[in-house]
Short mmCIF file of C-alpha atoms in Angstrom, two decimals:
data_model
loop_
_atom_site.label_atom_id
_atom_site.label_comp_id
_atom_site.label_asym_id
_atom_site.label_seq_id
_atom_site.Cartn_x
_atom_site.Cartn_y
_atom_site.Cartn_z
CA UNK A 1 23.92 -13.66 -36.22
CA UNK A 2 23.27 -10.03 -35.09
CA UNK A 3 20.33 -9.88 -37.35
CA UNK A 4 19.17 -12.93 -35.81
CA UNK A 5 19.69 -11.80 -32.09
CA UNK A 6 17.67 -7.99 -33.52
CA UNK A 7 15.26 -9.75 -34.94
CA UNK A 8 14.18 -12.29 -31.63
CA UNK A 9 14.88 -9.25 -29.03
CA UNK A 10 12.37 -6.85 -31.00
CA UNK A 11 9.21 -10.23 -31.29
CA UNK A 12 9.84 -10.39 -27.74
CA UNK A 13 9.63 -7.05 -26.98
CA UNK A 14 6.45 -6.43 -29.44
CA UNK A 15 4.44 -9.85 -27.93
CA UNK A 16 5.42 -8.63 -24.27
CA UNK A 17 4.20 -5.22 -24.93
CA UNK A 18 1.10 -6.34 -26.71
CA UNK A 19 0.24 -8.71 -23.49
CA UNK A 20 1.06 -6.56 -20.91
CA UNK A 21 -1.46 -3.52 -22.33
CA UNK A 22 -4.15 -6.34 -22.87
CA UNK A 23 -3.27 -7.15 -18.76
CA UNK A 24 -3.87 -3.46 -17.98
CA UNK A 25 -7.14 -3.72 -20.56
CA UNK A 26 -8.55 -6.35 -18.18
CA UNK A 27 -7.93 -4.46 -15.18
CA UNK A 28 -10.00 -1.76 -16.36
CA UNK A 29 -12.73 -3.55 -17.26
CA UNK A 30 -12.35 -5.10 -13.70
CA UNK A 31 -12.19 -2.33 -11.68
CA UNK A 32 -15.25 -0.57 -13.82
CA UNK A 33 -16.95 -3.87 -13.15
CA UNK A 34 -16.24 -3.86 -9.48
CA UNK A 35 -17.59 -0.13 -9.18
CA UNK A 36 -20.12 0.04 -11.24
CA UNK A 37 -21.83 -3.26 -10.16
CA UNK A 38 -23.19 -4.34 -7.06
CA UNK A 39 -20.11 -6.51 -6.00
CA UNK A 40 -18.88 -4.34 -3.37
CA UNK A 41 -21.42 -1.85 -3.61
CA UNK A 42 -20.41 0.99 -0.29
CA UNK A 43 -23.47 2.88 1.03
CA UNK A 44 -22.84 6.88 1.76
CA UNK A 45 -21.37 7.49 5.18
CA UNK A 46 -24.15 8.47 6.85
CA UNK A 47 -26.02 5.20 5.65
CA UNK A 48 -23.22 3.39 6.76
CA UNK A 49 -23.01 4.43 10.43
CA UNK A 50 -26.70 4.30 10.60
CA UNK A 51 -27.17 0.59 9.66
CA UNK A 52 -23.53 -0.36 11.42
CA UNK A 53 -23.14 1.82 14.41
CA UNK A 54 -26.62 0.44 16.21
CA UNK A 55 -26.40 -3.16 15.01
CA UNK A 56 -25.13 -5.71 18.27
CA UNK A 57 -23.52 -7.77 15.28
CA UNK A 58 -20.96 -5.12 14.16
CA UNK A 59 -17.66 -6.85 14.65
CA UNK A 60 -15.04 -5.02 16.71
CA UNK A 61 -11.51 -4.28 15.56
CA UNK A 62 -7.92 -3.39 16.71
CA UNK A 63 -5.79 -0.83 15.28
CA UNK A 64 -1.96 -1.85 15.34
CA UNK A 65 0.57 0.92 15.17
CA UNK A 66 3.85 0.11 16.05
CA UNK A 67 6.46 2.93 17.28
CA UNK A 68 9.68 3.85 17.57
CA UNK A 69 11.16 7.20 18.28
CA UNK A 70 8.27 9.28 17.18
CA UNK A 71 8.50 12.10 19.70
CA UNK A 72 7.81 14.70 17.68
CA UNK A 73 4.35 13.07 15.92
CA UNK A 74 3.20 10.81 18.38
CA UNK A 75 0.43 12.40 20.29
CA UNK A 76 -1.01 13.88 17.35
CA UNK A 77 -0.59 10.47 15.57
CA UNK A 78 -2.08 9.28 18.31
CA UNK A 79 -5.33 11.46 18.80
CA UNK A 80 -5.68 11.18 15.02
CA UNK A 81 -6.74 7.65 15.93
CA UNK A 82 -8.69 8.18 18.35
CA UNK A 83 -11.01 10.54 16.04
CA UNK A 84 -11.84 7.58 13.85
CA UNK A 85 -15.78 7.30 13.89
CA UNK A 86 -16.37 3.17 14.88
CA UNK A 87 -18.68 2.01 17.50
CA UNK A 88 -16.52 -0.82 18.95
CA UNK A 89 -12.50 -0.85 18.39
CA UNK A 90 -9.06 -0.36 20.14
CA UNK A 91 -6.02 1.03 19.32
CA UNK A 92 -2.79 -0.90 20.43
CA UNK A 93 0.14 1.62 20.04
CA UNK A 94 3.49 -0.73 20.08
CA UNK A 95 6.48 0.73 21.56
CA UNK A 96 9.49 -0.61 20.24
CA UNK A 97 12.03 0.26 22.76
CA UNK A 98 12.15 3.92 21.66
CA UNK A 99 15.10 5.80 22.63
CA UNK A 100 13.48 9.20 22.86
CA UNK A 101 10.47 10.88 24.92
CA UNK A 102 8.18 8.64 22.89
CA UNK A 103 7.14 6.29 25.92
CA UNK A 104 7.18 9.22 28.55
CA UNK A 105 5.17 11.57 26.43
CA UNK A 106 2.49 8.32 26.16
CA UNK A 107 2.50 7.75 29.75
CA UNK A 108 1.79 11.35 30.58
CA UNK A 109 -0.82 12.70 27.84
CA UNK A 110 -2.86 9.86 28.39
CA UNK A 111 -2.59 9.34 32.02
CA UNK A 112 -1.10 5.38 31.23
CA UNK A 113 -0.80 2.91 34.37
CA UNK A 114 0.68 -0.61 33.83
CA UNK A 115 -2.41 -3.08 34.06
CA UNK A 116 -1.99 -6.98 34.61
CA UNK A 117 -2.36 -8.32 31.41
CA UNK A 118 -1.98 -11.93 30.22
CA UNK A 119 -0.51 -11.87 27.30
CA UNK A 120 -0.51 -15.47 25.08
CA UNK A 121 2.30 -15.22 22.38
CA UNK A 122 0.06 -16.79 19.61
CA UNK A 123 2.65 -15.07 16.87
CA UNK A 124 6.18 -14.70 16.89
CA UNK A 125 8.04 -11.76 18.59
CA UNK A 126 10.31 -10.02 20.74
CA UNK A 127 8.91 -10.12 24.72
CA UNK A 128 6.57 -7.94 25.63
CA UNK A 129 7.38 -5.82 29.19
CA UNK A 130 4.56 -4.27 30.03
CA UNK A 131 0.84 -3.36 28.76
CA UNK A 132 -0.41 0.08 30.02
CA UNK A 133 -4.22 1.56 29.70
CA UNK A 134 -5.28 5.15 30.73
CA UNK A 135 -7.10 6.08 34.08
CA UNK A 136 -9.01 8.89 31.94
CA UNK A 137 -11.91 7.41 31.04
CA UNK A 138 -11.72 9.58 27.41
CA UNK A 139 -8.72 7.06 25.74
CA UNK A 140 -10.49 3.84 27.20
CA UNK A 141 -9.75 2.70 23.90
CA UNK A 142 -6.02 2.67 23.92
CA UNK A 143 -3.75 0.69 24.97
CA UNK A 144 -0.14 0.73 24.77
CA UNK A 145 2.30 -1.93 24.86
CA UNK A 146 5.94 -1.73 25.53
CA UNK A 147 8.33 -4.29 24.40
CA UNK A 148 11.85 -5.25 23.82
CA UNK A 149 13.27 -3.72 20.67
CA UNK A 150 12.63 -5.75 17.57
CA UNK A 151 14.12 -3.57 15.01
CA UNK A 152 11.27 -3.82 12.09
CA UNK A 153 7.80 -3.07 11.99
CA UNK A 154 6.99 -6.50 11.67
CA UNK A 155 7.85 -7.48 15.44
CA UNK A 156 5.47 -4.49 16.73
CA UNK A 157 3.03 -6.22 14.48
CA UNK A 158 3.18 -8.96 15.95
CA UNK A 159 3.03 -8.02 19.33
CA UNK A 160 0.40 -5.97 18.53
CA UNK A 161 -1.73 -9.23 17.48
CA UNK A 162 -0.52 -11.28 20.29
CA UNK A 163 -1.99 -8.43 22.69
CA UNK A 164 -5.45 -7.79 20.34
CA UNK A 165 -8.85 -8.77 21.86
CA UNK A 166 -11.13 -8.61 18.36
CA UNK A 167 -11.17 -10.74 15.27
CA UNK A 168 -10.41 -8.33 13.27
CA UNK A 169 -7.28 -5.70 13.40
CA UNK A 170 -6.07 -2.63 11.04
CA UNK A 171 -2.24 -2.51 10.95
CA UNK A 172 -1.24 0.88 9.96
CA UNK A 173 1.82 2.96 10.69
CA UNK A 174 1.52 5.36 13.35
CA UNK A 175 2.25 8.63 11.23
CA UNK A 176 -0.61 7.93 8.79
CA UNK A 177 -3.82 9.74 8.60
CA UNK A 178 -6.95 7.66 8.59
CA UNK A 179 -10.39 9.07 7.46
CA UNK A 180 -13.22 8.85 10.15
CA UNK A 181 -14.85 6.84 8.12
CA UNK A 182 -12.49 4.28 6.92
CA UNK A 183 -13.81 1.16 9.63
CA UNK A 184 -17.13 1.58 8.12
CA UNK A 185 -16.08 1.22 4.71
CA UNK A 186 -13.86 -1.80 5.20
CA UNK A 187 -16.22 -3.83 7.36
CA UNK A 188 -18.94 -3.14 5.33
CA UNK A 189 -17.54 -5.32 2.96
CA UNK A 190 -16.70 -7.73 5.73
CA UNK A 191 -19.98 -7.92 6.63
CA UNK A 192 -21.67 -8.66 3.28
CA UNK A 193 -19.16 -10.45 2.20
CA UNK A 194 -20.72 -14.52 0.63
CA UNK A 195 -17.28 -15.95 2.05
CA UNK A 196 -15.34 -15.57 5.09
CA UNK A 197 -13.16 -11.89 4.24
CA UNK A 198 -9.77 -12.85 5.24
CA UNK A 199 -8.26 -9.51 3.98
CA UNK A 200 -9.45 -6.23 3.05
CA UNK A 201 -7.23 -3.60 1.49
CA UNK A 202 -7.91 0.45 1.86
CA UNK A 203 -6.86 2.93 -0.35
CA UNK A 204 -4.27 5.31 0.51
CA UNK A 205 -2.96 8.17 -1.05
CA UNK A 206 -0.23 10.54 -0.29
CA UNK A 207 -1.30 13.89 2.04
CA UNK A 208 2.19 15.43 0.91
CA UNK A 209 0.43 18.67 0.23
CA UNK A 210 -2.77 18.67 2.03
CA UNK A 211 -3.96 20.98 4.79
CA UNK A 212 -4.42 19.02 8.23
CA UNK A 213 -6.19 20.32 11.07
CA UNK A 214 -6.83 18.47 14.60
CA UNK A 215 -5.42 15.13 13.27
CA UNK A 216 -7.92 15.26 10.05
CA UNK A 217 -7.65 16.14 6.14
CA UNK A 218 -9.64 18.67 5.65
CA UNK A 219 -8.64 19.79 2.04
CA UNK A 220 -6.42 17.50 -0.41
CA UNK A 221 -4.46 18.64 -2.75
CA UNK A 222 -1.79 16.74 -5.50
CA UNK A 223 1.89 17.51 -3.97
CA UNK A 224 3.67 20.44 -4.88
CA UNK A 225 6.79 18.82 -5.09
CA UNK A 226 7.36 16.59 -8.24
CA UNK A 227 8.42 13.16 -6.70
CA UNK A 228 5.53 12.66 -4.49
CA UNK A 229 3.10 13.96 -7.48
CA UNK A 230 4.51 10.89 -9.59
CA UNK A 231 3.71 8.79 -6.56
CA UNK A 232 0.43 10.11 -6.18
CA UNK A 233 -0.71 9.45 -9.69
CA UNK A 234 1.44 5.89 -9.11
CA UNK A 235 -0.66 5.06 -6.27
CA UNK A 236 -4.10 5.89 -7.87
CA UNK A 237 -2.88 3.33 -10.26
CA UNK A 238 -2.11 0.95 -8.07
CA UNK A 239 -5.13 0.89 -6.13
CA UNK A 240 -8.16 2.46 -8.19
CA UNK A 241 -6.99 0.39 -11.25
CA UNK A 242 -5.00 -2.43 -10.24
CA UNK A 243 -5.74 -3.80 -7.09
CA UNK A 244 -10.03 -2.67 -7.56
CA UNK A 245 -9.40 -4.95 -10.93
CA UNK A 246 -7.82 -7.89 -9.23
CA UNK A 247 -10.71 -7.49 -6.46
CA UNK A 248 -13.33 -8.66 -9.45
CA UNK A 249 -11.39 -11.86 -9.20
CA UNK A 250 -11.03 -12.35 -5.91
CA UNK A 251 -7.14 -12.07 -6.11
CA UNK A 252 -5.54 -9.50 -4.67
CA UNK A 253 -2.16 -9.21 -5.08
CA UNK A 254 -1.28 -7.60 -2.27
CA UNK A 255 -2.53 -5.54 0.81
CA UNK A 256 -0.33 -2.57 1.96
CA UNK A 257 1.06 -2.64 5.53
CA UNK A 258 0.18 0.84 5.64
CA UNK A 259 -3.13 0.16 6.04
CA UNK A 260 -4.87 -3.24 5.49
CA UNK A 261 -7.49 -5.03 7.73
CA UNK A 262 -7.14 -8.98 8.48
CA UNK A 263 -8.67 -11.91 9.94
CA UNK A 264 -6.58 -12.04 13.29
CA UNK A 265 -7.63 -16.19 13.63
CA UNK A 266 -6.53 -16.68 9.52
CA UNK A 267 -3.29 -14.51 10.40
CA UNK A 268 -2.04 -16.34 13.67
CA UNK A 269 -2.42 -19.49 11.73
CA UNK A 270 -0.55 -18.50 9.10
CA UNK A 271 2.08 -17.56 11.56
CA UNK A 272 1.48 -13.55 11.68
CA UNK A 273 4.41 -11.34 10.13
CA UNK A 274 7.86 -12.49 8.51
CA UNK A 275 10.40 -10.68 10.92
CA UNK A 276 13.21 -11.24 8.11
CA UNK A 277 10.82 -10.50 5.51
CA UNK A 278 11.77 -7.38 3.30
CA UNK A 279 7.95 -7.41 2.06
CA UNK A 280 5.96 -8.74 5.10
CA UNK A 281 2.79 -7.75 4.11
CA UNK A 282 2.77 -9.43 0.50
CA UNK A 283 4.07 -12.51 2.26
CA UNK A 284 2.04 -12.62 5.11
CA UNK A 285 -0.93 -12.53 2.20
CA UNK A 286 0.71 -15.80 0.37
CA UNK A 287 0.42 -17.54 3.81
CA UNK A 288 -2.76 -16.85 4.51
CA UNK A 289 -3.95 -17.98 1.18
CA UNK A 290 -1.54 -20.82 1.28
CA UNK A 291 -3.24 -21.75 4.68
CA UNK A 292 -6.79 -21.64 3.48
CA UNK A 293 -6.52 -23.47 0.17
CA UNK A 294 -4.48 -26.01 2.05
CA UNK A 295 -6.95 -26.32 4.47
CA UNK A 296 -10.09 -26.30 1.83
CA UNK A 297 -11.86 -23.58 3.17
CA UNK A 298 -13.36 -20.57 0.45
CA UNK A 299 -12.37 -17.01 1.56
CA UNK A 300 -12.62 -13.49 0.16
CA UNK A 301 -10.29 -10.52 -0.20
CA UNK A 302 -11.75 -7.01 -1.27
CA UNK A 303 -10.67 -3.22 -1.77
CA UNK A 304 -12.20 0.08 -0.90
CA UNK A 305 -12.72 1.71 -3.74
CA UNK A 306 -12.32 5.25 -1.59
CA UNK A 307 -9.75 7.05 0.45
CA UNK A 308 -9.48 5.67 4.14
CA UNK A 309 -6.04 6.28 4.89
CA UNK A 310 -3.43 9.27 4.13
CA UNK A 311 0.39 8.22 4.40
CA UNK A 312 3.22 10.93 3.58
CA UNK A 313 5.65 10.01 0.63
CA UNK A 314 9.38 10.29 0.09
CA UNK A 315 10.04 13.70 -1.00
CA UNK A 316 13.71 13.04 -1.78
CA UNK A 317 15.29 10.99 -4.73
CA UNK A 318 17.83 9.39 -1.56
CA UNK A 319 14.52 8.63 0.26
CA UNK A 320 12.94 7.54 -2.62
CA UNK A 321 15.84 4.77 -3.72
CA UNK A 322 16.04 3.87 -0.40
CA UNK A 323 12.12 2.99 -0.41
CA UNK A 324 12.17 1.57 -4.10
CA UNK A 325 15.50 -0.62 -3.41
CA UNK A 326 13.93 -2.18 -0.61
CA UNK A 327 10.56 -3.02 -2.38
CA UNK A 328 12.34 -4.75 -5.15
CA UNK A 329 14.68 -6.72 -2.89
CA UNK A 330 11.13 -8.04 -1.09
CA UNK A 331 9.95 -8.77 -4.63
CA UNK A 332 12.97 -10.96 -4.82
CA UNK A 333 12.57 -12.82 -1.90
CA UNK A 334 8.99 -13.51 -2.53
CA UNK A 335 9.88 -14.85 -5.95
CA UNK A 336 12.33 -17.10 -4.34
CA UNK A 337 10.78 -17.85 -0.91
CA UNK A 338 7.12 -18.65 -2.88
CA UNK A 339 8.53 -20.26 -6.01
CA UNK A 340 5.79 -23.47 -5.19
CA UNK A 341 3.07 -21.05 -5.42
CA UNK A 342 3.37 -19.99 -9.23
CA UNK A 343 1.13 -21.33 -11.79
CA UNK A 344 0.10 -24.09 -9.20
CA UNK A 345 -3.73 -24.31 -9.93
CA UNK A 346 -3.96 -25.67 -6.14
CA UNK A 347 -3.68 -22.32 -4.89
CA UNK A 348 -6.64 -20.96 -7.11
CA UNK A 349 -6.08 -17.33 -8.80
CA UNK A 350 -3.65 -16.09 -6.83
CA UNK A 351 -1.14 -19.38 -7.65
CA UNK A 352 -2.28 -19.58 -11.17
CA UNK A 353 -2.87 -15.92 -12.21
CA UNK A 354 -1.89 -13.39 -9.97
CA UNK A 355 2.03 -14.62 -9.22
CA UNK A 356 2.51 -15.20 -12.89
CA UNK A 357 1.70 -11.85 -13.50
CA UNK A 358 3.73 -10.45 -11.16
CA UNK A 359 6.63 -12.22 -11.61
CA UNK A 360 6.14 -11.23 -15.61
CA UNK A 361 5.29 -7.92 -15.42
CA UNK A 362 6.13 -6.07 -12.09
CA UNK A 363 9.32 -8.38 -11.91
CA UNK A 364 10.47 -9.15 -15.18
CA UNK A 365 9.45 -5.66 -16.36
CA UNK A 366 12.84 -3.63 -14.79
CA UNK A 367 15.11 -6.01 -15.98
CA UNK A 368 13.54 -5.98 -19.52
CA UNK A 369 14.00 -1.99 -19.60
CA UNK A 370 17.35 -1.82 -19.01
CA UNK A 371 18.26 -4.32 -21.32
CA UNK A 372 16.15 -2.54 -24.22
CA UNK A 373 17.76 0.75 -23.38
CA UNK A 374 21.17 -0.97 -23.58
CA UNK A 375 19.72 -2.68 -26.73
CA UNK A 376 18.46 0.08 -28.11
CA UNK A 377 22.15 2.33 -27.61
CA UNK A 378 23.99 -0.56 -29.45
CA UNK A 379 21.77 -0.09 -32.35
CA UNK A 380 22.28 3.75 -32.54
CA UNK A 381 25.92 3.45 -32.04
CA UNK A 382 25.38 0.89 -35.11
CA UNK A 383 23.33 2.67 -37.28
CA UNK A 384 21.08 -0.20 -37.22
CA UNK A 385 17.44 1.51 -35.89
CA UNK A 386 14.42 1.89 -38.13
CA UNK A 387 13.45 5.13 -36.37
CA UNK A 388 9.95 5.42 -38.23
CA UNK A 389 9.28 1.64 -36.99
CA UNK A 390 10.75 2.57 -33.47
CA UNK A 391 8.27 5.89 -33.49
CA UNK A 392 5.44 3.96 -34.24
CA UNK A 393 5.86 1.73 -31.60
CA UNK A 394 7.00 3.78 -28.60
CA UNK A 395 4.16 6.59 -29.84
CA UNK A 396 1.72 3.54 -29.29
CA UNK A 397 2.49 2.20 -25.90
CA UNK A 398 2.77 6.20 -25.00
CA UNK A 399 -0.20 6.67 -26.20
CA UNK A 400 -2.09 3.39 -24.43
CA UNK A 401 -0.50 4.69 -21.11
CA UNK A 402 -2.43 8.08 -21.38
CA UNK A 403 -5.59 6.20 -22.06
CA UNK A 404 -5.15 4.50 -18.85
CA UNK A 405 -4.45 7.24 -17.28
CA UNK A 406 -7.39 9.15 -18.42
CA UNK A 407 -9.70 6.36 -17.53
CA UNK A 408 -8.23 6.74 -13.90
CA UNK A 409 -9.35 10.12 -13.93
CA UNK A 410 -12.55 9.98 -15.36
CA UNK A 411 -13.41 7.03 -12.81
CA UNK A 412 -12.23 9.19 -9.58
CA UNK A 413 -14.41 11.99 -10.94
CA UNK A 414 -17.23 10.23 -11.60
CA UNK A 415 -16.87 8.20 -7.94
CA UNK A 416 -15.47 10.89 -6.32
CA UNK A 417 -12.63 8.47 -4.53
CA UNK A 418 -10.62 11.36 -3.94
CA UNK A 419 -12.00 14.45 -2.42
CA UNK A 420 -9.91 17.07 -4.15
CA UNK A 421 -10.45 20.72 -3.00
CA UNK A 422 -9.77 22.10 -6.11
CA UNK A 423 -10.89 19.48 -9.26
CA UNK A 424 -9.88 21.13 -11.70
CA UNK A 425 -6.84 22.22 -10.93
CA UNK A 426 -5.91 18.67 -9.18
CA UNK A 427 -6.41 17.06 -12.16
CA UNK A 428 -5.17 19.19 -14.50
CA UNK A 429 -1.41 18.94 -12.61
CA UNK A 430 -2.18 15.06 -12.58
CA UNK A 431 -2.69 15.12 -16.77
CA UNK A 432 0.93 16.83 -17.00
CA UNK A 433 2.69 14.78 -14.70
CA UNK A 434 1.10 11.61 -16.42
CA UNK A 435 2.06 13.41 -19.75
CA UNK A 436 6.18 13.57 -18.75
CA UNK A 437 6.29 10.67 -16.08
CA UNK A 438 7.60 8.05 -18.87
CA UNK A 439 10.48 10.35 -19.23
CA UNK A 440 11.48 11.22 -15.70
CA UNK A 441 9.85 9.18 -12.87
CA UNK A 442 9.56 5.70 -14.55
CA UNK A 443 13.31 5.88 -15.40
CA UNK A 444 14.12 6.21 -11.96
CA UNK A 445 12.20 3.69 -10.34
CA UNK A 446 13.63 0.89 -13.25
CA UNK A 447 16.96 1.92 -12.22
CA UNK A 448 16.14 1.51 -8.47
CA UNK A 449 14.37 -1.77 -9.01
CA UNK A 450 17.42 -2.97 -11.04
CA UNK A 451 19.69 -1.94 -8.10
CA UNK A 452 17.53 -3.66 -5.45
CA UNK A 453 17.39 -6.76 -7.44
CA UNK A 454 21.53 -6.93 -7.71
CA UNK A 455 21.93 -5.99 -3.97
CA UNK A 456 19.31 -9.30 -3.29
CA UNK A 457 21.81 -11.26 -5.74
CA UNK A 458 24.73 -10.51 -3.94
CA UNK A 459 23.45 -10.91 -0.48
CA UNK A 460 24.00 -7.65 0.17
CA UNK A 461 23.11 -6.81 4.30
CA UNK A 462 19.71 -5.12 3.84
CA UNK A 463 19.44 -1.68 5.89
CA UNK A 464 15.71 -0.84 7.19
CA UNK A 465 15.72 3.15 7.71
CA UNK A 466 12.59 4.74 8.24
CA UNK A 467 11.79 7.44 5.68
CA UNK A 468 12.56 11.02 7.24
CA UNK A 469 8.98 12.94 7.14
CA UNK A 470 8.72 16.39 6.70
CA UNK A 471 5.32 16.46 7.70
CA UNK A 472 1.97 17.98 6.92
CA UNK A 473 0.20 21.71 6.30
CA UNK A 474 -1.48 22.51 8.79
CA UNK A 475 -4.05 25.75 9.46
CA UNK A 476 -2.53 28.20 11.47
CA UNK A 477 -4.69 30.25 14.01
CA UNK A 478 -5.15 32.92 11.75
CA UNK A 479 -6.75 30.42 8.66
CA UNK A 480 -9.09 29.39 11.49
CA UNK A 481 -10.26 32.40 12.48
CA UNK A 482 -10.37 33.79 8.99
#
């Protein structure tokens, strides 16, 4: 029987591995296709703003950032905004009923006056007490909205939308970096897009480690510290390889709350953000697609294939498990609240491919590794592993995650997505850390996945705490001078 039970555990785990490295295979080949074609083909910047920034039909777009107690950040935050280079947008900072200096520093940097303001509640969320704009002619483009407390980002989302004036918005967290540039590249896409662009995800990196100066990266650099290097490399992953691949398709899988640009029309019809929504922005995605394939109308989703938005990453393993839990438990609930969705044709790649996949391999995945590391301790305690037939096998999916890995790199340097100050260098720490991730970082996030998925099972109270920044390099007086 326990030969039986060995024997079915190990085809399963061969046949899963052998699928999930073809998956990755066909990402590759996507996201080479995707950047390397003309499908989504970006002019240089300064072509960019020359065709865009004169042309009457450039569409206009809000920036949502929702805050709450951000004292210390939020003017820079704030002026970082305001530096982005786009002829016709707003930024709609969302005060959540901070309990600090956040509102009074707003009111008096900015020189903010409450305006009349009709506000139409076309999404859910908590009322809205007053909208203020600037007498200073220099932050014409802000306004600021202050509102009952809500408790998640998701409410200042949606308040943010219901107060919006463009068809278009950005929602983004207030302490992120975005590149100048970054509304050029995204509408670009918008703009030549041969369907209606519903969604557009950004790239984003992690600045843990970069120098900042006047609310801009001016030289990036991988982190110094080891957990936000294994993110880094994670997140290049993620959206050079994985998301760019699933953009060949039309099918993204997702489009990060930290910064993503939507159709505001498409997204107040699908009801804007899940307030009780552990993964908002993946769900908010499902409901948009959900409402245009219900409604029979084609759309398009697309990803930047460059930087346009730096966010800083946990830096602590407590951070870290805090993040990671609370991913998986919104993995969870999409599984469960979206279960109609997977491999139903009706809702085109996304119901039929995309879902399946992630329920297989992002979801499945955790649960699989902790059972063959249990497995695999049984045996030893046994005596019953074939260690030269265990070798071979771990020494090959090992040695297919490198490949992938060195693919990544070769693609950034050859499209330059990143703008590392010092190549060589950047991607020789990268190469290490992809060399002894398998063994340190990936262990941890299985474990915090597996934990996230039993506190969902039990119903445990979820907890939303904001990840405790410790902020950016920035050039001293001295550097400048120098």
């Amino acid at each position: 029987m326990w030969l039986t039970i060995y024997n079915i555990f190990c085809y399963i785990i061969f046949f899963y591995s052998i699928v999930i490295m073809l998956s990755y295979l066909l990402l590759v080949i996507g996201s080479y296709r995707v950047q390397k074609t003309k499908d989504i083909e970006v002019p240089v910047d300064e072509s960019l703003k020359y065709l865009m920034r004169g042309s009457p039909l450039t569409p206009g777009v809000s920036i949502i950032a929702p805050a709450f107690n951000e004292e210390v950040t939020i003017i820079d935050n704030v002026n970082s905004l305001m530096q982005i280079d786009y002829p016709n947008y707003e930024i709609i900072i969302v005060n959540d009923a901070s309990t600090d200096r956040t509102m009074e520093l707003l009111i008096s940097e900015y020189s903010l006056v409450e305006v009349p303001y009709d506000v139409a509640m076309k999404v859910p969320s908590k009322p809205i007490k007053r909208v203020l704009k600037s007498t200073d002619e220099r932050y014409s483009k802000l306004v600021v909205v202050d509102k009952e407390h809500g408790g998640r980002k998701s409410d200042g989302s949606n308040a943010g939308i219901n107060v919006c004036s463009n068809k278009y918005f950005v929602c983004t967290d207030v302490d992120c970096i975005v590149e100048p540039m970054a509304l050029y590249r995204m509408m670009w896409l918008v703009i030549n897009s041969h369907a209606p662009m519903i969604g557009v995800s950004a790239t984003m990196l992690m600045n843990n480690g970069c120098v900042v100066e006047d609310g801009k990266v001016i030289e990036v650099h991988v982190p110094d510290s080891p957990l936000p290097m294994f993110q880094q490399l994670e997140y290049m992953r993620s959206f050079l390889i994985g998301k760019l691949g699933w953009s060949a398709i039309n099918a993204l899988p997702n489009i990060s709350g930290g910064f993503g640009l939507f159709d505001t029309d498409v997204v107040v019809k699908s009801g804007g953000y899940d307030q009780t929504s552990m993964a908002e922005d993946l769900d908010m995605l499902l409901r948009m697609v959900t409402y245009m394939k219900n409604s029979g109308q084609e759309f398009c989703l697309a990803q930047v294939p460059s930087v346009c938005c730096w966010t800083e990453g946990p830096s602590s393993l407590k951070a870290m498990q805090r993040q990671r839990v609370r991913w998986a438990r919104g993995l969870f609930e999409i599984i469960s609240h979206h279960r109609k969705l997977f491999f139903n044709p009706h809702y085109g790649v996304t119901g039929a491919v995309v879902l399946p996949y992630i329920m297989c391999f992002e979801f499945i995945a955790p649960v699989l590794e902790i059972g063959g590391i249990l497995f695999m301790i049984w045996l030893i305690i046994i005596g019953g592993v074939n260690w030269g037939t265990a070798a071979i096998i771990f020494g090959m999916i090992y040695l297919f995650a490198q490949l992938i890995t060195a693919f990544l790199l070769l693609f950034d340097y050859s499209s330059k997505a990143v703008p590392w100050h010092n190549t060589t260098r950047s991607y020789i720490r990268l190469i290490l850390a992809s060399i002894i991730e398998p063994f340190v970082y990936h262990p941890l996030i299985t474990l915090f996945s597996n934990i996230g998925y039993w506190q969902f099972i039990r119903n445990t109270t979820a907890v939303w705490k904001p990840i405790q920044r410790r902020g950016v390099k920035k050039k001293n007086k001295e550097e400048k001078k120098s």
